[in-house]
mmCIF file of C-alpha atoms in Angstrom:
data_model
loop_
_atom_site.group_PDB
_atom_site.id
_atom_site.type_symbol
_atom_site.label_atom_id
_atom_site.label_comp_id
_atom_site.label_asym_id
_atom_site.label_seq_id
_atom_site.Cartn_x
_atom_site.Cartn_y
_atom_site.Cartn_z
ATOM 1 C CA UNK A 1 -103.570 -3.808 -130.253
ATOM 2 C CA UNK A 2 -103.169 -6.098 -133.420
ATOM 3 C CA UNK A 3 -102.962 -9.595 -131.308
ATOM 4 C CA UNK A 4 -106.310 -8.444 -130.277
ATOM 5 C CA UNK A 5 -107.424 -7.783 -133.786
ATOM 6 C CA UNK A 6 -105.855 -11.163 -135.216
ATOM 7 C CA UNK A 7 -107.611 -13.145 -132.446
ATOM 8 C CA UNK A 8 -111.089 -10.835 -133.198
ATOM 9 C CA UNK A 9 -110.788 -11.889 -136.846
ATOM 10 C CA UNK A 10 -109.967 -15.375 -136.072
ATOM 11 C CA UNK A 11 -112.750 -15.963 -133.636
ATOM 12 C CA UNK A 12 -115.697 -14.051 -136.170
ATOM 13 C CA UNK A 13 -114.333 -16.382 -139.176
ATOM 14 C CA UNK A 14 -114.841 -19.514 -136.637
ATOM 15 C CA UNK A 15 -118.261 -18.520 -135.591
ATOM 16 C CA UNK A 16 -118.967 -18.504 -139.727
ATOM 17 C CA UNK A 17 -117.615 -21.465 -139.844
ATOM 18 C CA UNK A 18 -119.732 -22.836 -137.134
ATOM 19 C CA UNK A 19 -122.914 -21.175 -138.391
ATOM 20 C CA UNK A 20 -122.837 -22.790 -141.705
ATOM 21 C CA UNK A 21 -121.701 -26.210 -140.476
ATOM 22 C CA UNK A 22 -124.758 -25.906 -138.408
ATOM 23 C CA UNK A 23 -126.779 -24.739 -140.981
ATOM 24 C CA UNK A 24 -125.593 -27.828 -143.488
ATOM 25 C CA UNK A 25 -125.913 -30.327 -140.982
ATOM 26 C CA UNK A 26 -129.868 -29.182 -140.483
ATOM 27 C CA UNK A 27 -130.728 -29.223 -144.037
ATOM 28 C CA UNK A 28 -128.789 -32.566 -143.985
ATOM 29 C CA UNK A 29 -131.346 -33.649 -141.565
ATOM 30 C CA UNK A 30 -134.438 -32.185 -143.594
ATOM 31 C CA UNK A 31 -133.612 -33.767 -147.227
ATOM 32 C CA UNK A 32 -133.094 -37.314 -145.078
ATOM 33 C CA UNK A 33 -136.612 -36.954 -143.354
ATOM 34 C CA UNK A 34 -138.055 -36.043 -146.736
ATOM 35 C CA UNK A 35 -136.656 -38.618 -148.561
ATOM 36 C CA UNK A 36 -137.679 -41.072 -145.690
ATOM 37 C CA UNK A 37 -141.241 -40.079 -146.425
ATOM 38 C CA UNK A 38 -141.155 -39.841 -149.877
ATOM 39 C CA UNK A 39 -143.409 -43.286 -151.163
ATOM 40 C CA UNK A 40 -141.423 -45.497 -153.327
ATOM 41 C CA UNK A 41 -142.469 -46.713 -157.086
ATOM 42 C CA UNK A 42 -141.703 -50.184 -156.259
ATOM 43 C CA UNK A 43 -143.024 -53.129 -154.754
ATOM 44 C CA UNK A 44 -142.833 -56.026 -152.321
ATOM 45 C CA UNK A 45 -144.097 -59.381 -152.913
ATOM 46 C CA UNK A 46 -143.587 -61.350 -149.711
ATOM 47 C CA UNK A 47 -143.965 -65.455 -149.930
ATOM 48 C CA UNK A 48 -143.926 -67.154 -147.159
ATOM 49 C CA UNK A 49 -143.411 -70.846 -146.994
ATOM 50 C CA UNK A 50 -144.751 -72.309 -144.097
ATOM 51 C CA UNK A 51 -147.252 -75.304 -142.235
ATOM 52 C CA UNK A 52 -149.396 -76.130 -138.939
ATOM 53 C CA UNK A 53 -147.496 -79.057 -138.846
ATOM 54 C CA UNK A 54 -144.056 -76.765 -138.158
ATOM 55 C CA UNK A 55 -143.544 -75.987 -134.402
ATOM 56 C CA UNK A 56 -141.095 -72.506 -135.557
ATOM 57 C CA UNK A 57 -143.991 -71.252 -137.738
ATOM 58 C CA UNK A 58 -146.260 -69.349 -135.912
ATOM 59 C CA UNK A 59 -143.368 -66.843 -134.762
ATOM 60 C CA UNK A 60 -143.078 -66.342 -138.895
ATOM 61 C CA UNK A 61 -146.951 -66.309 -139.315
ATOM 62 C CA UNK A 62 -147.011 -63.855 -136.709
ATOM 63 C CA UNK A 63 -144.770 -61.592 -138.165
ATOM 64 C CA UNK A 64 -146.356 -61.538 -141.806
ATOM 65 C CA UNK A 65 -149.484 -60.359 -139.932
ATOM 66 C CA UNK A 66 -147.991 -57.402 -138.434
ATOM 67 C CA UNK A 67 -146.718 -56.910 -141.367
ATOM 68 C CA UNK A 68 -149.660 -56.991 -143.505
ATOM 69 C CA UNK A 69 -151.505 -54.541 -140.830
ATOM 70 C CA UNK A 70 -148.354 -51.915 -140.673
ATOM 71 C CA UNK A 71 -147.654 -52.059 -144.680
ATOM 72 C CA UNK A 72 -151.876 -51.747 -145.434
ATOM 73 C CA UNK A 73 -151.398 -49.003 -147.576
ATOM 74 C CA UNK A 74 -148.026 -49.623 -149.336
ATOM 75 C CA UNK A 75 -147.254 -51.842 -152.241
ATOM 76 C CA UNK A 76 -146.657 -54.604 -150.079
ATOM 77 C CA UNK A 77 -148.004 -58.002 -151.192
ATOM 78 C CA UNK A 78 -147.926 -60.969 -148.776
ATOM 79 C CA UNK A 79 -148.785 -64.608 -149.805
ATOM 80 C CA UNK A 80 -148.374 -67.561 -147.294
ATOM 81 C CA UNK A 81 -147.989 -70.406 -148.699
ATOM 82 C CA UNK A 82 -148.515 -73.837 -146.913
ATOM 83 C CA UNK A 83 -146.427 -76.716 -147.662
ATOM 84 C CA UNK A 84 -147.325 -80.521 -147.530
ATOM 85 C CA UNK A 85 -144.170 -82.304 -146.377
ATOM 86 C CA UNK A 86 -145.335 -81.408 -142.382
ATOM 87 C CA UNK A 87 -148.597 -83.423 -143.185
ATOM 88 C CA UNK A 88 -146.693 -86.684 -142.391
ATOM 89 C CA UNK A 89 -145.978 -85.618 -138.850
ATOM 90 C CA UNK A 90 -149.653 -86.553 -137.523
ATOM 91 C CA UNK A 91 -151.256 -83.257 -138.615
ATOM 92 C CA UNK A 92 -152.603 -82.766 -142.257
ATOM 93 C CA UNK A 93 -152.498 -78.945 -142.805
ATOM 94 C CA UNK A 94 -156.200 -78.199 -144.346
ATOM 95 C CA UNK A 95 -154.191 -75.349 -146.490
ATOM 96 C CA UNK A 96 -151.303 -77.446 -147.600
ATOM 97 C CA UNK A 97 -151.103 -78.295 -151.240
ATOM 98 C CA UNK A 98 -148.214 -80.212 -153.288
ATOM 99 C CA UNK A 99 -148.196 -77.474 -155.761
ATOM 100 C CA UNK A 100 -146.874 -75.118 -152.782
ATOM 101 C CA UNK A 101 -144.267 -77.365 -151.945
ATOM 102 C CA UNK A 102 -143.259 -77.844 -155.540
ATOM 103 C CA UNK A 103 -142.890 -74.013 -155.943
ATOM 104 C CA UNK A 104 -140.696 -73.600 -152.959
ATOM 105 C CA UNK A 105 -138.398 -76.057 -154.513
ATOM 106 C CA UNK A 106 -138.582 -74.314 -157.503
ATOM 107 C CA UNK A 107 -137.467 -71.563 -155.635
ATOM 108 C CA UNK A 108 -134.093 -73.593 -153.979
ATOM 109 C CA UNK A 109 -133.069 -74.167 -157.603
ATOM 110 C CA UNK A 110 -133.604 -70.370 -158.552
ATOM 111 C CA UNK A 111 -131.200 -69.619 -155.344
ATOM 112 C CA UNK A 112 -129.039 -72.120 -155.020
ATOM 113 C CA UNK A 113 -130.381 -73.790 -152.107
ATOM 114 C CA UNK A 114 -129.403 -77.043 -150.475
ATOM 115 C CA UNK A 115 -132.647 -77.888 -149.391
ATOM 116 C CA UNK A 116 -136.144 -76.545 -148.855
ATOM 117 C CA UNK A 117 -137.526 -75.513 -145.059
ATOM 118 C CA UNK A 118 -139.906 -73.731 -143.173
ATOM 119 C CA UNK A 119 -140.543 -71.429 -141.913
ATOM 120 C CA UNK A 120 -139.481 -69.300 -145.462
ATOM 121 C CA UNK A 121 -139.746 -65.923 -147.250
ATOM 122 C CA UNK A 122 -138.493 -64.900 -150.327
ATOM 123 C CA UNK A 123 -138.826 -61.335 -151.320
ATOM 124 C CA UNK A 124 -139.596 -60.711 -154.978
ATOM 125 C CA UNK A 125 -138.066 -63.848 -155.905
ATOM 126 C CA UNK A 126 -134.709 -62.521 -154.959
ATOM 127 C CA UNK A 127 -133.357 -62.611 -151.285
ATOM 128 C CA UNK A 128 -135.223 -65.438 -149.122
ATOM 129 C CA UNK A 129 -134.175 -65.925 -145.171
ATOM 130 C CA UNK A 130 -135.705 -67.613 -142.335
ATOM 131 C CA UNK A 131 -139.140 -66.578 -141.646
ATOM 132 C CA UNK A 132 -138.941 -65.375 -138.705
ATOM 133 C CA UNK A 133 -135.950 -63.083 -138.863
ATOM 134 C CA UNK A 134 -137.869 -59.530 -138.767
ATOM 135 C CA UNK A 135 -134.716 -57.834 -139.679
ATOM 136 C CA UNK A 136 -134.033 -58.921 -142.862
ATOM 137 C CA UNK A 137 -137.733 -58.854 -143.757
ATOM 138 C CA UNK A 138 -138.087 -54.842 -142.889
ATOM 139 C CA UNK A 139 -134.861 -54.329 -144.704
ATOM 140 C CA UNK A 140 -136.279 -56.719 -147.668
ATOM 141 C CA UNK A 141 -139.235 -55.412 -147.878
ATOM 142 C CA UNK A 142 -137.854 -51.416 -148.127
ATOM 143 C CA UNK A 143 -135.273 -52.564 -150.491
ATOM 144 C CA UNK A 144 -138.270 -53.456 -152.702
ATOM 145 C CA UNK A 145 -140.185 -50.200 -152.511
ATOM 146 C CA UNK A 146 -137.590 -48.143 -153.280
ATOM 147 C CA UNK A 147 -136.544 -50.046 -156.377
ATOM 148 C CA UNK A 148 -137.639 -49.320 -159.956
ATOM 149 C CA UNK A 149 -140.263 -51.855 -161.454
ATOM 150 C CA UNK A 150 -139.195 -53.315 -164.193
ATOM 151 C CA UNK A 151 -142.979 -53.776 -165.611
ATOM 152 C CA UNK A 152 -146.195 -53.054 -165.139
ATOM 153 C CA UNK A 153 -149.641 -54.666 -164.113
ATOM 154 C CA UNK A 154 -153.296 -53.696 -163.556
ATOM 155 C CA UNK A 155 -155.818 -56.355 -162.416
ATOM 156 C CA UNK A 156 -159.462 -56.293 -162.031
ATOM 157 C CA UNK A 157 -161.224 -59.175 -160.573
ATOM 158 C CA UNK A 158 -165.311 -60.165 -160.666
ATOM 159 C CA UNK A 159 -166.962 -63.010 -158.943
ATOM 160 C CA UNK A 160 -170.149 -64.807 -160.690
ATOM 161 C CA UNK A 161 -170.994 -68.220 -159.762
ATOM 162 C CA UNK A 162 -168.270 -69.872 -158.608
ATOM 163 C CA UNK A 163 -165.549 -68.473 -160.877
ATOM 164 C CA UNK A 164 -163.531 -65.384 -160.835
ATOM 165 C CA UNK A 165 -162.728 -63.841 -163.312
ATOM 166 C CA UNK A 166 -159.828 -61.834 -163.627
ATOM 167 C CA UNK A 167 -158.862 -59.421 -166.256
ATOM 168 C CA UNK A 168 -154.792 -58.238 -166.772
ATOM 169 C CA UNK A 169 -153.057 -55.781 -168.564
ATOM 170 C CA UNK A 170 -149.467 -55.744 -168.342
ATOM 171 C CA UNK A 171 -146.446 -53.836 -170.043
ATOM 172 C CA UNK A 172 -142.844 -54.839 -170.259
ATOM 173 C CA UNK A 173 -143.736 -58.807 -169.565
ATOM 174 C CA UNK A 174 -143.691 -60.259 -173.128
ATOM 175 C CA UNK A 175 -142.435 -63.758 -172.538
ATOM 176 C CA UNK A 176 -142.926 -63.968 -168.316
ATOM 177 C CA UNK A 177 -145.467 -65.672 -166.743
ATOM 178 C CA UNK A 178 -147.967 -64.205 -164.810
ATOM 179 C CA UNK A 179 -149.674 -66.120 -161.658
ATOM 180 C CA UNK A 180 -152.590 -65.108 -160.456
ATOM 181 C CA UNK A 181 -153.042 -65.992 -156.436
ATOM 182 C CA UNK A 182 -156.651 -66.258 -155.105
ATOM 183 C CA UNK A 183 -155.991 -65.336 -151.165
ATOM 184 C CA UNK A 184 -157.777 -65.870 -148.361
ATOM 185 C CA UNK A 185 -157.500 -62.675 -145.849
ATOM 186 C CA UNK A 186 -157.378 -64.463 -142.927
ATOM 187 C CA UNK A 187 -158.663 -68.049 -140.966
ATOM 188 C CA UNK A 188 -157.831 -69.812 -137.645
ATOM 189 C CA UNK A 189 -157.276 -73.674 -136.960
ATOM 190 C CA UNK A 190 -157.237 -75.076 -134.254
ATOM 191 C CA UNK A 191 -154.445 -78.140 -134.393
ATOM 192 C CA UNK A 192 -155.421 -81.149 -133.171
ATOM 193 C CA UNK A 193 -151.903 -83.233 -133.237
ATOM 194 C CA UNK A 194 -148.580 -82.638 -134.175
ATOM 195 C CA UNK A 195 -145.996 -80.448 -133.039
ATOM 196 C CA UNK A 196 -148.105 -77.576 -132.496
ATOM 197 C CA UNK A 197 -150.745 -80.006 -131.172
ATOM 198 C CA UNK A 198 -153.622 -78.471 -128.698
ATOM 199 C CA UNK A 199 -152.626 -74.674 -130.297
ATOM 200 C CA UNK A 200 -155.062 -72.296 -131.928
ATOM 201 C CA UNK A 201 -152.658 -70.765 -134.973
ATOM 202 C CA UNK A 202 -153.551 -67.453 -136.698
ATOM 203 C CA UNK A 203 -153.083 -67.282 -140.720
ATOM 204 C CA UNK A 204 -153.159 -64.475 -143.052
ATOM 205 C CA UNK A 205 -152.895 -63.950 -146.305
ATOM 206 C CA UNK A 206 -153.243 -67.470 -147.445
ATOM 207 C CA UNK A 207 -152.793 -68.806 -151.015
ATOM 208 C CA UNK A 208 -156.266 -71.224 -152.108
ATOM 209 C CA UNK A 209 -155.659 -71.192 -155.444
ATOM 210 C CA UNK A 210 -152.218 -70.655 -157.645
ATOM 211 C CA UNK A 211 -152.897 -70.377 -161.580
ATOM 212 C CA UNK A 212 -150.405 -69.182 -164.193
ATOM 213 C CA UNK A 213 -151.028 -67.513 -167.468
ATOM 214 C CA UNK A 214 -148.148 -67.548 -169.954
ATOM 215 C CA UNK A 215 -147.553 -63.621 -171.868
ATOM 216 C CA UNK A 216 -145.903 -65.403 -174.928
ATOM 217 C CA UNK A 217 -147.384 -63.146 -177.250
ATOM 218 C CA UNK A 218 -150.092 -60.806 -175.797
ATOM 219 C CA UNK A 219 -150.040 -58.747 -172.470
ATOM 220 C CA UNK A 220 -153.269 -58.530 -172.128
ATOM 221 C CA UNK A 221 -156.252 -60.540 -171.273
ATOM 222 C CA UNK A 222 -158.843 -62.652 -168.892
ATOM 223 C CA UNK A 223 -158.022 -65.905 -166.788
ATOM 224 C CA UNK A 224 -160.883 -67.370 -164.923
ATOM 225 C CA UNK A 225 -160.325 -69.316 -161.509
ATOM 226 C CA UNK A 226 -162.398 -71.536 -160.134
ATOM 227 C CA UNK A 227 -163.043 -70.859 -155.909
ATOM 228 C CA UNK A 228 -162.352 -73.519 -153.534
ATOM 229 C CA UNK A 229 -165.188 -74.057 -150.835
ATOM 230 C CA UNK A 230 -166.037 -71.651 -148.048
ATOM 231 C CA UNK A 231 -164.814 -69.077 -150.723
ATOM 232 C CA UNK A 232 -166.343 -65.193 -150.369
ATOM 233 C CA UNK A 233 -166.157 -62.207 -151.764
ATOM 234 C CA UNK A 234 -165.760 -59.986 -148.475
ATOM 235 C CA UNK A 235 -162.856 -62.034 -147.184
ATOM 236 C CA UNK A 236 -160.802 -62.719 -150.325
ATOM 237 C CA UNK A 237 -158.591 -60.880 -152.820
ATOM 238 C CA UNK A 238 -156.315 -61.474 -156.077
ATOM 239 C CA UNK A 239 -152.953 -61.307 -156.226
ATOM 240 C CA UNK A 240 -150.876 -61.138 -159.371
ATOM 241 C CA UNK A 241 -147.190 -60.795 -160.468
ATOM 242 C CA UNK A 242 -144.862 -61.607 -162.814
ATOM 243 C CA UNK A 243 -141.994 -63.585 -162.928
ATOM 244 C CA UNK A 244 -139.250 -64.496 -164.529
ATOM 245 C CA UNK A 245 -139.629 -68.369 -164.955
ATOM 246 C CA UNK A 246 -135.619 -68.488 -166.073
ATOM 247 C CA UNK A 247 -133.938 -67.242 -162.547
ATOM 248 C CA UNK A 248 -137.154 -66.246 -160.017
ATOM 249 C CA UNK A 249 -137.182 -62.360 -160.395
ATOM 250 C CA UNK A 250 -140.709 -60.773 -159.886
ATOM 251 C CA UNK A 251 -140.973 -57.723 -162.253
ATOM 252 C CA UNK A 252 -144.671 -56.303 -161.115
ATOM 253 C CA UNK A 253 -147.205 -56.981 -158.919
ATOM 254 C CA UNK A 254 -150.780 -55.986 -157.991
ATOM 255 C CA UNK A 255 -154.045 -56.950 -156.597
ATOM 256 C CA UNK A 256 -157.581 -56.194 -156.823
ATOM 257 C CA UNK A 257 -160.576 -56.842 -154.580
ATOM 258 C CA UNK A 258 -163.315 -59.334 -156.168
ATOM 259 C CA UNK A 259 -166.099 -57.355 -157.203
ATOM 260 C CA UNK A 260 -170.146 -59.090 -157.507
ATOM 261 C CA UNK A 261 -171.216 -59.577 -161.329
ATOM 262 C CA UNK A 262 -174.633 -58.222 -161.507
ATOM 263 C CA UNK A 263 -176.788 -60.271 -163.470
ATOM 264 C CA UNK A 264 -178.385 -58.457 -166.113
ATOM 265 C CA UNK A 265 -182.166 -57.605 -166.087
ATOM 266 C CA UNK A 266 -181.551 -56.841 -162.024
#
């Protein structure tokens, strides 16, 4: 009768072993789908570099659009900007500006690059990749959210003839630069020549006007912009961040819809 009660003993101190194995391995399970849910404190700002004139850009301009629509509500900030160099190819891009091309540059000196191309995102100044590679954006982009700001920065933004007007508070920034981004939501173009000749492309999220304000000594205060042509309230936003103007880093980021100044007396 004791081989029976050794095996007995054995076989009960198994099943407890089991049991809490089990037991571990589904509040494993829990803490990882609550920490998957949990919203981060950090932030994404998303450039893309990119032109009509570029037969691999749509795919990228694609992408930032879905996106843009999945990440709505998250502290995901997408800016396309469109580059000039394309214009040469037969097509002028009616978004391209030098000053977009002269801040992805800026950008291949921050990270070591070669060269410039398109289609391009960098990720808070830090990691930039093809931009069509939807892997390393997703990954990018959670990276991001689930890092620690490093600063901080409210914007409110009111439109009144022409100009918006921005005001900023920031904390942490002293000697960064903030840019301020005035963004068009979204437009269409249909491309006459070039390598994406005969196409209707898709944009979102694209950059009209780029202004920096330097936070030398205060971190708070009001930058005007003045809006490009076709430019309106409903359709448009600000975007602002700041960066490091030494290596590329973007410490905070925010944006604000552009609000109507009443005039006064109506």
């Amino acid at each position: 009768m004791k081989p029976i009660k050794i095996f007995v003993a054995i076989t009960g101190f198994v099943m407890v072993v089991i049991a809490s194995a089990a037991f571990t391995n589904k509040d494993e399970a829990i803490a990882s789908k609550e920490e998957v849910k949990t919203p981060g404190k950090g932030f994404a700002v998303v450039e893309l570099f990119t032109s009509e004139g570029c037969s691999s850009c749509p795919p990228a301009d694609e992408l930032v659009a879905r996106v843009q629509k999945e990440d709505k509500d998250k502290q995901v900030y997408i800016l396309a900007f469109h580059v000039d160099y394309w214009n040469r190819l037969g097509w002028k891009d009616v978004f391209s500006s030098t000053e977009y091309s002269k801040r992805q540059h800026e950008y291949a000196g921050w990270l070591r690059l070669k060269s410039v191309y398109t289609p391009q995102i960098v990720v808070n100044g830090q990691k930039e990749f093809i931009g069509s590679e939807e892997g390393n954006l997703r990954n990018a982009i959670t990276a991001g959210l689930r890092a620690t700001p490093a600063a901080t920065l409210t914007l409110n933004a009111q439109n009144g003839q022409g100009k918006v007007t921005v005001q900023y508070h920031t904390a942490g920034t002293q000697n960064k630069t903030l840019l301020l981004a005035l963004v068009q939501k979204a437009a269409q173009s249909k491309i006459g020549a070039g390598e994406n000749g005969g196409k209707t492309l898709s944009h979102v999220q694209i950059v009209r006007v780029l202004q920096s304000q330097p936070l030398n000594t205060t971190e708070t205060g009001t930058a005007v912009i003045n809006a490009p042509g076709g430019f309106n309230t409903n359709g448009w936003e600000v975007i602002g961040f700041v960066q490091n103007k030494a290596n590329g880093q973007i410490l905070a980021a925010a944006k604000s819809d552009i609000n109507t100044t009443v005039n006064a007396g109506k």
